[in-house]
Amino acid sequence: MSQRTLGSKQVHHGRTPAAWVSSMLALVGFIIMVVGFLTGPDGFPSINVNISIIGAALVVISPVVGGVMNKAGLGQDE
């Protein structure tokens, strides 16, 4: 029940290293961004901009990493 075949094409439903790395990188980036929003220099209501930008950069770069890994052969065959 892990994979099914449609004609001669296998459907992986995103169970590839490229999909996992891209998803986990976006998740870690989002968590870092939330930590940046919650931990500012003046306590809770302020924002730590540097940490928030690092988290946002990870979220933005995660699809690029997934695309590169897919082109390198670690994604689903098309």
Tab-separated table of C-alpha atoms in Angstrom:
chain	number	residue	atom	x	y	z
A	1	MET	CA	0.000	0.000	0.000
A	2	SER	CA	3.036	2.270	-0.221
A	3	GLN	CA	2.899	2.948	-3.950
A	4	ARG	CA	0.370	2.387	-6.661
A	5	THR	CA	0.792	2.309	-10.384
A	6	LEU	CA	-1.218	4.276	-12.917
A	7	GLY	CA	-0.388	2.630	-16.201
A	8	SER	CA	3.389	2.563	-16.102
A	9	LYS	CA	3.853	5.614	-13.866
A	10	GLN	CA	4.363	5.235	-10.114
A	11	VAL	CA	2.709	7.769	-7.829
A	12	HIS	CA	4.877	8.605	-4.800
A	13	HIS	CA	2.664	11.308	-3.238
A	14	GLY	CA	5.703	13.399	-2.315
A	15	ARG	CA	7.603	10.652	-0.513
A	16	THR	CA	10.957	11.648	-1.952
A	17	PRO	CA	14.103	13.098	-0.382
A	18	ALA	CA	13.568	16.361	-2.286
A	19	ALA	CA	10.053	16.778	-0.900
A	20	TRP	CA	11.083	15.905	2.649
A	21	VAL	CA	14.079	18.259	2.701
A	22	SER	CA	12.080	21.098	1.172
A	23	SER	CA	9.216	20.649	3.631
A	24	MET	CA	11.448	20.340	6.686
A	25	LEU	CA	13.528	23.357	5.645
A	26	ALA	CA	10.353	25.442	5.307
A	27	LEU	CA	9.109	24.189	8.684
A	28	VAL	CA	12.396	25.032	10.436
A	29	GLY	CA	12.430	28.445	8.763
A	30	PHE	CA	8.885	29.132	9.914
A	31	ILE	CA	9.733	28.112	13.491
A	32	ILE	CA	12.823	30.358	13.473
A	33	MET	CA	10.710	33.208	12.111
A	34	VAL	CA	8.142	32.769	14.901
A	35	VAL	CA	10.926	32.732	17.510
A	36	GLY	CA	12.213	35.975	15.998
A	37	PHE	CA	8.772	37.526	16.312
A	38	LEU	CA	8.445	36.446	19.946
A	39	THR	CA	11.936	37.311	21.226
A	40	GLY	CA	12.744	40.939	20.738
A	41	PRO	CA	15.237	43.124	22.560
A	42	ASP	CA	12.521	44.714	24.724
A	43	GLY	CA	10.510	41.623	25.610
A	44	PHE	CA	7.440	40.072	24.017
A	45	PRO	CA	5.845	42.900	22.020
A	46	SER	CA	9.022	43.712	20.084
A	47	ILE	CA	10.480	41.809	17.117
A	48	ASN	CA	14.025	40.507	16.650
A	49	VAL	CA	14.404	41.479	13.001
A	50	ASN	CA	17.654	39.582	12.313
A	51	ILE	CA	16.280	36.218	13.441
A	52	SER	CA	13.003	36.847	11.609
A	53	ILE	CA	14.863	37.595	8.361
A	54	ILE	CA	16.943	34.415	8.704
A	55	GLY	CA	13.753	32.362	9.158
A	56	ALA	CA	12.058	34.064	6.218
A	57	ALA	CA	15.107	33.408	4.035
A	58	LEU	CA	14.928	29.692	4.871
A	59	VAL	CA	11.233	29.614	3.961
A	60	VAL	CA	11.892	31.395	0.659
A	61	ILE	CA	14.877	29.216	-0.281
A	62	SER	CA	13.217	25.866	0.558
A	63	PRO	CA	11.402	25.439	-2.814
A	64	VAL	CA	14.648	26.284	-4.605
A	65	VAL	CA	16.469	23.542	-2.687
A	66	GLY	CA	13.638	21.107	-3.468
A	67	GLY	CA	13.786	21.988	-7.162
A	68	VAL	CA	17.556	21.531	-7.312
A	69	MET	CA	17.287	18.167	-5.546
A	70	ASN	CA	14.514	17.153	-7.948
A	71	LYS	CA	16.706	18.018	-10.941
A	72	ALA	CA	19.552	16.049	-9.323
A	73	GLY	CA	17.378	12.929	-9.414
A	74	LEU	CA	16.170	12.861	-5.806
A	75	GLY	CA	12.582	13.815	-6.619
A	76	GLN	CA	9.647	12.138	-8.288
A	77	ASP	CA	10.098	11.020	-11.885
A	78	GLU	CA	7.988	12.957	-14.340
